[in-house]
CSV table of C-alpha atoms in Angstrom, one decimal:
chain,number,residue,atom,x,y,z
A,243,UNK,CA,15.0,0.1,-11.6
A,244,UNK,CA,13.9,2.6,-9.0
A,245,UNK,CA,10.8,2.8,-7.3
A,246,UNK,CA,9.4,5.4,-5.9
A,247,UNK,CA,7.2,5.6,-3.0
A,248,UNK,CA,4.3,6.8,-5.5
A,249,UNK,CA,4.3,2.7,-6.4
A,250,UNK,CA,5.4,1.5,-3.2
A,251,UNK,CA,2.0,0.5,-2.0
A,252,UNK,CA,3.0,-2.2,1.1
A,253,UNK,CA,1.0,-2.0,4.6
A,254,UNK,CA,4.2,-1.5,6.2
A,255,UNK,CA,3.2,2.1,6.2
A,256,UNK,CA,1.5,1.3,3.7
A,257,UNK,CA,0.9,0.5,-1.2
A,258,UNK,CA,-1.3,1.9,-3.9
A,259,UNK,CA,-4.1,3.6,-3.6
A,260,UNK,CA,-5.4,0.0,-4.5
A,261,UNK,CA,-7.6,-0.1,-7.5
A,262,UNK,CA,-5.6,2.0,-9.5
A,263,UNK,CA,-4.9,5.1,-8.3
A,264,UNK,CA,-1.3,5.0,-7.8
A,265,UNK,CA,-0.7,6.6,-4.3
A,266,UNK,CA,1.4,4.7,-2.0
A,267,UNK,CA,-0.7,2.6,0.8
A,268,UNK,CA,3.0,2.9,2.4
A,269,UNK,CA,1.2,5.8,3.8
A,270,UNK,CA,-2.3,4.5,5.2
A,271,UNK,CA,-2.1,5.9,9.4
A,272,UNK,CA,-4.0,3.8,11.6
A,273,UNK,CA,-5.0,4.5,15.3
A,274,UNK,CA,-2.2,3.2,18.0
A,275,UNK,CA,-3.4,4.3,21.5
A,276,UNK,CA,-2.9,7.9,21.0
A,277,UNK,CA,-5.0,9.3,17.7
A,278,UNK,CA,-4.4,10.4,14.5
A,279,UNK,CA,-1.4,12.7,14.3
A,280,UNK,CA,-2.0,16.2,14.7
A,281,UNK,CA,-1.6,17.0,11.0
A,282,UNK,CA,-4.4,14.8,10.2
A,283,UNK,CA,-6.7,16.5,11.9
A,284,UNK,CA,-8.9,19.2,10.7
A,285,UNK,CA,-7.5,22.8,10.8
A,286,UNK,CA,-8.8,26.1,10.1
A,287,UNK,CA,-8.5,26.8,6.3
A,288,UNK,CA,-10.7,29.5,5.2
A,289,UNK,CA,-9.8,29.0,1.2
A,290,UNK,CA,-10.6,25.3,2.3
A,291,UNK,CA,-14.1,26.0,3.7
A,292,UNK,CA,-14.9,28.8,1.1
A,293,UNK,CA,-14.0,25.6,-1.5
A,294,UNK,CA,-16.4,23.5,-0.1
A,295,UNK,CA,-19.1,26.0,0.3
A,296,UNK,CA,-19.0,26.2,-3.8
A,297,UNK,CA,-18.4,22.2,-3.9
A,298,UNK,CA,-21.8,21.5,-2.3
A,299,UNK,CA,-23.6,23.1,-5.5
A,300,UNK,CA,-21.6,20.9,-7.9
A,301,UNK,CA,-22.0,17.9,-5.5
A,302,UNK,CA,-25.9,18.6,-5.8
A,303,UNK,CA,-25.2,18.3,-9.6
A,304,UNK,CA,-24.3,14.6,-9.2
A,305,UNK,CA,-27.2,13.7,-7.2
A,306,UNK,CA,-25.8,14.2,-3.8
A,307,UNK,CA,-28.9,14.7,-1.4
A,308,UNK,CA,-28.1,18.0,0.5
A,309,UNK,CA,-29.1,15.8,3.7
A,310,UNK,CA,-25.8,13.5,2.5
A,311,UNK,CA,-23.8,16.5,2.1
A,312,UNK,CA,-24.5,17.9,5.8
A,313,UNK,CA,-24.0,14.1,7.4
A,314,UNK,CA,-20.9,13.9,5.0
A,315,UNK,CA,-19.2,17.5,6.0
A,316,UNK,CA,-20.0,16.9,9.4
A,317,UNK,CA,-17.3,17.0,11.7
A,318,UNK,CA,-14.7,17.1,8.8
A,319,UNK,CA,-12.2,19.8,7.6
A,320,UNK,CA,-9.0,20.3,5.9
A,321,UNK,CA,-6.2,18.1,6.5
A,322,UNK,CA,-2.7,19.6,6.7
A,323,UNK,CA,-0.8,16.9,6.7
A,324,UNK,CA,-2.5,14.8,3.6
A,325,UNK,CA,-1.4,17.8,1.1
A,326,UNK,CA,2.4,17.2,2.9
A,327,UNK,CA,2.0,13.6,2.4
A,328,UNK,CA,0.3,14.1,-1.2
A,329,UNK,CA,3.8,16.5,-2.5
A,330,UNK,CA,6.6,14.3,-0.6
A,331,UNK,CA,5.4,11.0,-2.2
A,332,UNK,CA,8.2,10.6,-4.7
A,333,UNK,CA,11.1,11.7,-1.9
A,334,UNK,CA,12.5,7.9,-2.1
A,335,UNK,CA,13.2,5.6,-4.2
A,336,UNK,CA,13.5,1.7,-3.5
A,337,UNK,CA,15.5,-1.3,-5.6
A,338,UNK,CA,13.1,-3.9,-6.6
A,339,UNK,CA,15.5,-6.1,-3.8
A,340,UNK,CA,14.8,-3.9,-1.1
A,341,UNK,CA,11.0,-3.9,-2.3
A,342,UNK,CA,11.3,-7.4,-2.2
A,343,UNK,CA,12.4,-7.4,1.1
A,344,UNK,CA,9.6,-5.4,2.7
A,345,UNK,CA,6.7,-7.1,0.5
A,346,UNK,CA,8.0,-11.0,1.2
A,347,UNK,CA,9.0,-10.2,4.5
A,348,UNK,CA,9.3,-13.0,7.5
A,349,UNK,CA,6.8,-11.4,9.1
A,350,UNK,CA,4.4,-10.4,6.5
A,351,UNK,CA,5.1,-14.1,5.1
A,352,UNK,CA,4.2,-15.5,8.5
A,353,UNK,CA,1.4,-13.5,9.5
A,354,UNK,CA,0.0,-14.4,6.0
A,355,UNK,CA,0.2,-17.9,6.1
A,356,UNK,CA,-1.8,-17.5,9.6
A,357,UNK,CA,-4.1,-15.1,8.0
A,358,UNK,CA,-4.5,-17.4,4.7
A,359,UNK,CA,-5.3,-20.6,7.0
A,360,UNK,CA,-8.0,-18.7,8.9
A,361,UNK,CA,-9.6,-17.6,6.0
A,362,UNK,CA,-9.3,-20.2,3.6
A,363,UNK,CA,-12.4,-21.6,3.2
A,364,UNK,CA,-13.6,-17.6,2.1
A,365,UNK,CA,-10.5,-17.8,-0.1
A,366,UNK,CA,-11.4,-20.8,-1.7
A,367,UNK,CA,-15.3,-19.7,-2.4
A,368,UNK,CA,-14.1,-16.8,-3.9
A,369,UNK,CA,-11.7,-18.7,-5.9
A,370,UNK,CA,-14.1,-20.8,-7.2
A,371,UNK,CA,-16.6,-17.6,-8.3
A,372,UNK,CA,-14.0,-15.3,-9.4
A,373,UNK,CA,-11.4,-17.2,-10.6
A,374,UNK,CA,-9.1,-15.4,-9.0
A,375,UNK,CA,-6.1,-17.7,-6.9
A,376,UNK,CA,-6.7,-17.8,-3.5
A,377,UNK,CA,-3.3,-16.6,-2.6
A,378,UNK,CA,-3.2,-14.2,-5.1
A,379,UNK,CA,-5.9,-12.1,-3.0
A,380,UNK,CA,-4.6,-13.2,0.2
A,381,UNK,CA,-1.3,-11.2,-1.1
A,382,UNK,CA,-2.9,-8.4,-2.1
A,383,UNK,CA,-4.7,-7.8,1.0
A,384,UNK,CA,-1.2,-8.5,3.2
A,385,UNK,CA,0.5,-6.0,0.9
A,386,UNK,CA,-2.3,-3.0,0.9
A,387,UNK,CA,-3.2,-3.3,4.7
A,388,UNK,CA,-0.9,-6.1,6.8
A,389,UNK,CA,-3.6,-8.3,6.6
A,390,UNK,CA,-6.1,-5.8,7.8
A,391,UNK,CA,-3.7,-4.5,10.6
A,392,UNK,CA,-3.4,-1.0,8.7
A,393,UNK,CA,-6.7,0.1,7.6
A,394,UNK,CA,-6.4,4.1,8.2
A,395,UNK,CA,-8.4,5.6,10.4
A,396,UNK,CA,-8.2,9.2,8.2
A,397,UNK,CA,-11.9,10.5,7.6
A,398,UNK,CA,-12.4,9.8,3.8
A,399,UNK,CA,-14.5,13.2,3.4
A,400,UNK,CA,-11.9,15.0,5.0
A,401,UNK,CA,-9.0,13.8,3.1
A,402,UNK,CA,-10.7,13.8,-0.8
A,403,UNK,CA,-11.7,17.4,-0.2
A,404,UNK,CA,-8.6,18.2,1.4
A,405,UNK,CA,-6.5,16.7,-2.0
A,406,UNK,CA,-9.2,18.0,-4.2
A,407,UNK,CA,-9.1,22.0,-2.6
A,408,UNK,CA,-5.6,21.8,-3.3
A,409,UNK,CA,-5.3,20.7,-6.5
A,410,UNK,CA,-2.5,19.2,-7.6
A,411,UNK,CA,-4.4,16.3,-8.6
A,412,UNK,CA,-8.1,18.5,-7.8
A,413,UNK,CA,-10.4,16.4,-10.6
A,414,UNK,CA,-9.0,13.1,-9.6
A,415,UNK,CA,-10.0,13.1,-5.7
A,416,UNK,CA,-12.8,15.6,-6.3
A,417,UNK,CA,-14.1,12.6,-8.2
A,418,UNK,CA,-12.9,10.4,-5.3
A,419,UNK,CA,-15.0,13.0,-3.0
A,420,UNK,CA,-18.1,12.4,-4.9
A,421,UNK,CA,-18.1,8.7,-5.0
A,422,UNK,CA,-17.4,9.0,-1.2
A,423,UNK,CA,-20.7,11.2,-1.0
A,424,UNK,CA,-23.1,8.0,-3.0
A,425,UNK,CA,-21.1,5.6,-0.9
A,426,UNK,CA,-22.6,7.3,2.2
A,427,UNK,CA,-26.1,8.2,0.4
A,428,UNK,CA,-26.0,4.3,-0.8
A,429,UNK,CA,-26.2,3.3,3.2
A,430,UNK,CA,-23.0,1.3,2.6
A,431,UNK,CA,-21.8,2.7,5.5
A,432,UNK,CA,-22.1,5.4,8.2
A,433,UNK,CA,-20.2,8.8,7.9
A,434,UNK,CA,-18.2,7.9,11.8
A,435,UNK,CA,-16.9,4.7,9.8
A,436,UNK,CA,-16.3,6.0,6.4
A,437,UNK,CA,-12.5,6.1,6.9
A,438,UNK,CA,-9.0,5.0,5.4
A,439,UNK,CA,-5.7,6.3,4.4
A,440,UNK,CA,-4.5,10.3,3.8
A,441,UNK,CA,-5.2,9.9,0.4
A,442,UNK,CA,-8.9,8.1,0.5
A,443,UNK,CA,-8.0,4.7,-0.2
A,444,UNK,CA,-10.5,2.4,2.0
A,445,UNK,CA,-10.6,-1.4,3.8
A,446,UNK,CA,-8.4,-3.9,4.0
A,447,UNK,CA,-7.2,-3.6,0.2
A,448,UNK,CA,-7.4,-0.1,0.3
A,449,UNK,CA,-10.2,0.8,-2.8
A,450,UNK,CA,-10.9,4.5,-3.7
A,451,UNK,CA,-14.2,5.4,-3.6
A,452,UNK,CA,-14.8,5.1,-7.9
A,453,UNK,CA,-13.2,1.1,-7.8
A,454,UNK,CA,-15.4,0.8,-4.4
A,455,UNK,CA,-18.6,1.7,-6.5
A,456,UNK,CA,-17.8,0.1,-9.5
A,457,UNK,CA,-15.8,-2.9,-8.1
A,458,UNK,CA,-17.2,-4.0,-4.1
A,459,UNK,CA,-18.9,-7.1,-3.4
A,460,UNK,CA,-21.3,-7.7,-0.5
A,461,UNK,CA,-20.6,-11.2,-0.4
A,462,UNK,CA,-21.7,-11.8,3.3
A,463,UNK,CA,-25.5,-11.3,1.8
A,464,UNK,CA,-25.9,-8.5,4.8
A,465,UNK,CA,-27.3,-5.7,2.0
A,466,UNK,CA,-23.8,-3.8,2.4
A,467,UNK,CA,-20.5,-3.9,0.9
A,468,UNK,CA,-18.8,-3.7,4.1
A,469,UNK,CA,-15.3,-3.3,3.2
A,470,UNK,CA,-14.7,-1.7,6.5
A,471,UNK,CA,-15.6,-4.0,8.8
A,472,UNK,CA,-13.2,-6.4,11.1
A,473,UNK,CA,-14.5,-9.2,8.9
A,474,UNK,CA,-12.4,-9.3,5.4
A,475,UNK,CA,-14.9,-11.1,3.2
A,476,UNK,CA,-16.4,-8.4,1.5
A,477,UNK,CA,-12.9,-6.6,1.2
A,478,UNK,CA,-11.7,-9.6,-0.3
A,479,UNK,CA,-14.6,-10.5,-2.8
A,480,UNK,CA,-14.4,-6.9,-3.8
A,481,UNK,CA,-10.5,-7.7,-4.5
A,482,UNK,CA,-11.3,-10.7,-6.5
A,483,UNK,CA,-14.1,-8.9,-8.2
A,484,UNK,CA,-11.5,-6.4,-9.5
A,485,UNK,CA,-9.1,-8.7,-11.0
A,486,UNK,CA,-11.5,-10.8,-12.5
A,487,UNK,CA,-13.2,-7.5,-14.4
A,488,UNK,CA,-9.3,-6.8,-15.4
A,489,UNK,CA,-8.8,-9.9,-17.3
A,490,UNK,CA,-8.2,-12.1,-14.5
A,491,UNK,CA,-7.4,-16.0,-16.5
A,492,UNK,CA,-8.9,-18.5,-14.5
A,493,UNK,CA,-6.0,-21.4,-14.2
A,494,UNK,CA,-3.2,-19.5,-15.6
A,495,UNK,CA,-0.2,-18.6,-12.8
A,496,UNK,CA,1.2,-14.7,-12.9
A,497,UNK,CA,4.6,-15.5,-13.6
A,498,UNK,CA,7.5,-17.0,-11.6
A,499,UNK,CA,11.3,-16.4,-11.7
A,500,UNK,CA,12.8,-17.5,-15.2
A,501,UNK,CA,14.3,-20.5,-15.2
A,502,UNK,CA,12.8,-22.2,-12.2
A,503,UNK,CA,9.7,-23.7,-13.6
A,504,UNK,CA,7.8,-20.7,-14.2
A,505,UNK,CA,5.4,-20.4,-16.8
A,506,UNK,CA,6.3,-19.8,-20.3
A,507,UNK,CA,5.6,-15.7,-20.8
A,508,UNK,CA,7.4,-12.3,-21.6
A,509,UNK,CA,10.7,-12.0,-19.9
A,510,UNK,CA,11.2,-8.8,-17.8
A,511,UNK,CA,14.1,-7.5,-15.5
A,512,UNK,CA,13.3,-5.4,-13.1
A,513,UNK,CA,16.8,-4.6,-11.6
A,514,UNK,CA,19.5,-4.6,-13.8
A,515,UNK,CA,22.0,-7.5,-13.0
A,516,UNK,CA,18.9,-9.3,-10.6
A,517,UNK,CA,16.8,-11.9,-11.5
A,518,UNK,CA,14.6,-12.3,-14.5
A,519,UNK,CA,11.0,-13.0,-14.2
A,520,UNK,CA,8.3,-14.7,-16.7
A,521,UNK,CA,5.3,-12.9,-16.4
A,522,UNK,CA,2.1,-13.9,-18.3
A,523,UNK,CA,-1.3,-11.6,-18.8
A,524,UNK,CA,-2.4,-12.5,-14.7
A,525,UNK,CA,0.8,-10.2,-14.2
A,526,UNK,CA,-1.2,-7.4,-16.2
A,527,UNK,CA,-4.5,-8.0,-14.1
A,528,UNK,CA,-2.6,-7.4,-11.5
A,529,UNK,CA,-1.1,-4.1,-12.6
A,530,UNK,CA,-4.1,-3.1,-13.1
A,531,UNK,CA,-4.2,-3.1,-8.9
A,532,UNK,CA,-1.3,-0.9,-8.8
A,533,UNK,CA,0.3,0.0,-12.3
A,534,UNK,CA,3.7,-1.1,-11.1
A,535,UNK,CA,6.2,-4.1,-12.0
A,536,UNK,CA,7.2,-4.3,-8.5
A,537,UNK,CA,4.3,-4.5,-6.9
A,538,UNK,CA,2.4,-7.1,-9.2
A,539,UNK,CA,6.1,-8.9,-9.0
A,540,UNK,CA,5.7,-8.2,-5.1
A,541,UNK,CA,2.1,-10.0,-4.9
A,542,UNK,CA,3.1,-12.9,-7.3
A,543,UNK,CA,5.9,-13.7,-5.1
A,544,UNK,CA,4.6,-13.3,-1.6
A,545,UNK,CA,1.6,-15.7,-3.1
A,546,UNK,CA,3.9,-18.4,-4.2
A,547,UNK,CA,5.5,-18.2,-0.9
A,548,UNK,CA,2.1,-18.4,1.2
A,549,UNK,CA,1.1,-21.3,-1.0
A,550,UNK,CA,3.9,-22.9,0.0
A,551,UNK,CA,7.0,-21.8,-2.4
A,552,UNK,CA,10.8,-20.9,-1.5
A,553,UNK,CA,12.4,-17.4,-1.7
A,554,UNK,CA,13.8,-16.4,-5.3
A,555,UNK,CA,17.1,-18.2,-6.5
A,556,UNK,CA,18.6,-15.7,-7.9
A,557,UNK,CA,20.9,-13.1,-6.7
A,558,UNK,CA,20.5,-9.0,-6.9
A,559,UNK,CA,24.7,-7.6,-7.3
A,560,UNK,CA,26.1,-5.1,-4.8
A,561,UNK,CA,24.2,-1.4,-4.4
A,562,UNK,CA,26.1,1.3,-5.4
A,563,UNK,CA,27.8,1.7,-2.3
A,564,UNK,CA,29.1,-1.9,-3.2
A,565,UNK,CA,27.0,-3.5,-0.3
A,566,UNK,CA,25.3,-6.5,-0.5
A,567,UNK,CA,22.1,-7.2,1.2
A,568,UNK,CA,24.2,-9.2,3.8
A,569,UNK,CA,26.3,-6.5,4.1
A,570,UNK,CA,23.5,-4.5,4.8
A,571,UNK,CA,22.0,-6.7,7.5
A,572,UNK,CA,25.2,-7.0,9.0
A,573,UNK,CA,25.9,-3.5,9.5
A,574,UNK,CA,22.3,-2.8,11.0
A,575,UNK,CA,23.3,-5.3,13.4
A,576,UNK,CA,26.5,-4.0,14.2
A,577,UNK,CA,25.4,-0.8,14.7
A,578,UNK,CA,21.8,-2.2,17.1
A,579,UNK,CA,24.6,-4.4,19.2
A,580,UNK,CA,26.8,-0.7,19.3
A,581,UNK,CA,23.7,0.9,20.8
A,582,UNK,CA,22.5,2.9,17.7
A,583,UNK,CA,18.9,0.9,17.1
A,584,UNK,CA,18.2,0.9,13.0
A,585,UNK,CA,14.7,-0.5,14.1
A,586,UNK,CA,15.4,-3.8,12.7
A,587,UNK,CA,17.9,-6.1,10.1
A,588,UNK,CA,16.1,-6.3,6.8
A,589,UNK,CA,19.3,-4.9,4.8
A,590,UNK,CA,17.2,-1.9,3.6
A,591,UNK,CA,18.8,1.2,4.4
A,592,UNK,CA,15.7,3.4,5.4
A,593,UNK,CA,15.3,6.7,7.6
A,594,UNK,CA,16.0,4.6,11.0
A,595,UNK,CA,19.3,3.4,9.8
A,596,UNK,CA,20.7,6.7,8.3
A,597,UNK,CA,19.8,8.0,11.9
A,598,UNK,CA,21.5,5.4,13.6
A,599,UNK,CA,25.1,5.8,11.2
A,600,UNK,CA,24.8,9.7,11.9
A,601,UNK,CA,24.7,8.9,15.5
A,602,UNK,CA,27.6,6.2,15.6
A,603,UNK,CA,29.6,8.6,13.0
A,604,UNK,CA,28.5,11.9,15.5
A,605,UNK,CA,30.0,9.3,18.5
A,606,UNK,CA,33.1,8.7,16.6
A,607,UNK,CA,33.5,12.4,15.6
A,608,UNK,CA,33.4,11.5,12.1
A,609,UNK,CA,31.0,13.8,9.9
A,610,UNK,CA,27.4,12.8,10.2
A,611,UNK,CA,26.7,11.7,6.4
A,612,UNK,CA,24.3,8.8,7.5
A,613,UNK,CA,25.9,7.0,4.4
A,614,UNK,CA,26.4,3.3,4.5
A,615,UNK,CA,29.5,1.8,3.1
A,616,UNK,CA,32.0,-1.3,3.3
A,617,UNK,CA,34.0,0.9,5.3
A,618,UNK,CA,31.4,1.6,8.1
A,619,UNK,CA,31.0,-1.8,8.7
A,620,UNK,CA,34.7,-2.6,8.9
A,621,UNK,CA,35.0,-0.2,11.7
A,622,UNK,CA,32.2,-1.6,13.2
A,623,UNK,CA,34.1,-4.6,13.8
């Protein structure tokens, strides 16, 4: 099965829009030292500014206080690089192992065993209100924002009106745009903080602005649902909240690799020739998240591993370059040792590794295809 990066929520750049939209959080852009990039910041569009000019009479429509408009707009304008962003999201497509790999990863299984300790005694409260398995939210949140790491620092004004102007999918984020505006006219949260990813998901499991009004928790007792803040609780009640309104069984596991004690439940195979999974209704709660086997097989997994549980027994066969995932590590760090840096040895043949096999093939004068193979790695020695 392919996925494409339309379902490939992670916070490893980022998956979802959480709460159901279906955008990949594989694409949240967070502040590192130097800003947003340049194509996320506002540029001159006059269609752009002659489209909000006729969506402030419509907003007023929906009970959107012009004093919330002005606050809202301010500051804002149309974002270049979201509408790129918005029409490339389908460019690449993943195995369910190479999902796997990214999702369950040693570092997003370490930092959320750290992350899952700190917090557990939130975890557990909300476990015992919701329902909901503690690890089960404590995956979500590492897979739709590293654990809070990858928030997005995009203004959410900006980027809903942006998506909406253009209108390739103009009802859904105008919608998203609205909700955005109560949001702010609710006092939830000030218009310098209302931020998130390119697309308008928000907080540390990355809800669009409908799920955030329909969906968030203030379960701190502060009068806000602060999904925003450095503090995860409400981000993570608001999670909870959400499965538990999906159909959330209190007690009953999501599913586990067939054949390895997992719970008796429909039989699914994501990857033909990988491994099988058992997957009850908590499986469908969670696609209710993100509407994607992978992912909801991606948060199952990386939960039973934070509370505790091994990697999956079964095997995924060769790609179709024949390459097993070894094969794949080992030729990543082949080609680092050679000089050519694939920016790390997960066996997932991404953008950083194609670079570095056109630059050992350009070294070698063989034609630059970028293309793993068995034969590659022989020659790498």
């Amino acid at each position: 099965m392919g996925i494409t990066r339309r379902h490939f929520g992670l916070g490893f750049t980022a998956f979802g829009l959480a709460a159901c939209s279906g955008t990949s959080q594989l694409d949240v852009v967070s502040r590192s030292g130097g800003g947003l990039p340049a194509d996320l910041r506002p540029a001159p569009n006059a269609g752009y500014d002659a489209w909000v000019a006729a969506f402030r009479g419509r907003a007023r429509g929906h009970g959107i206080s012009e004093a919330t408009l002005n606050a809202g707009f301010r500051g804002t304008g149309y974002l270049p690089g979201a509408v790129t962003r918005d029409r490339n999201q389908t460019e690449f497509a993943r195995s369910l192992e190479d999902y796997l790999s990214i999702a369950v990863s040693d570092e997003r299984l370490k930092k959320g065993r750290a992350a899952f300790a700190r917090h557990r005694a939130t975890l557990g409260a909300l476990e015992d209100r919701f329902g909901v398995d503690a690890e089960i939210i404590a995956a979500i949140w590492g897979l739709e924002s590293f654990y809070g790491e990858r928030r997005g620092d995009v203004p959410v004004v900006s980027a809903t009106s942006t998506l909406a102007y253009d209108g390739r999918r103009g009802s859904f984020f105008e919608k998203q745009l609205v909700a955005a505006l109560k949001i702010l006219q609710n006092g939830d949260i000030t218009p310098a903080r209302l931020t998130g990813s390119w697309a308008g998901a928000m907080g540390h499991t990355q809800f669009i602005p409908t799920s955030y009004l329909a969906y968030a928790v203030d379960f701190t007792g502060d009068g806000r649902r602060d999904i925003w803040s450095d503090d995860p609780s409400d981000s993570l009640a608001s999670t909870a909240a959400y499965l538990a309104r999906s159909g959330w069984s209190r007690g009953v596991r999501w599913g586990g690799e067939a054949g390895t004690g997992a719970p008796s439940g429909r039989l699914i195979q994501p990857q033909p020739g990988g491994p099988r999974f058992a997957v009850t209704s908590n499986f469908g709660a969670i696609k209710r998240y993100n509407n994607s086997d992978a992912y909801a097989i991606g948060v199952g997994h990386l939960a039973d591993r934070i509370g505790g549980a091994g990697p999956l027994q079964g095997s995924f066969p060769p790609d179709a370059n024949g390459m097993t995932k070894d094969d794949r590590i080992a030729l990543q760090r082949r080609l680092t040792a050679r000089g050519f840096d694939t920016g790390g040895t997960d066996g997932v043949i991404g953008p950083n590794t194609r670079q570095a096999i056109s630059a050992y093939q350009s070294s070698r004068g063989l034609p630059a295809t970028g293309e793993p193979s068995l034969e590659l790695l022989r020659s790498l020695g």
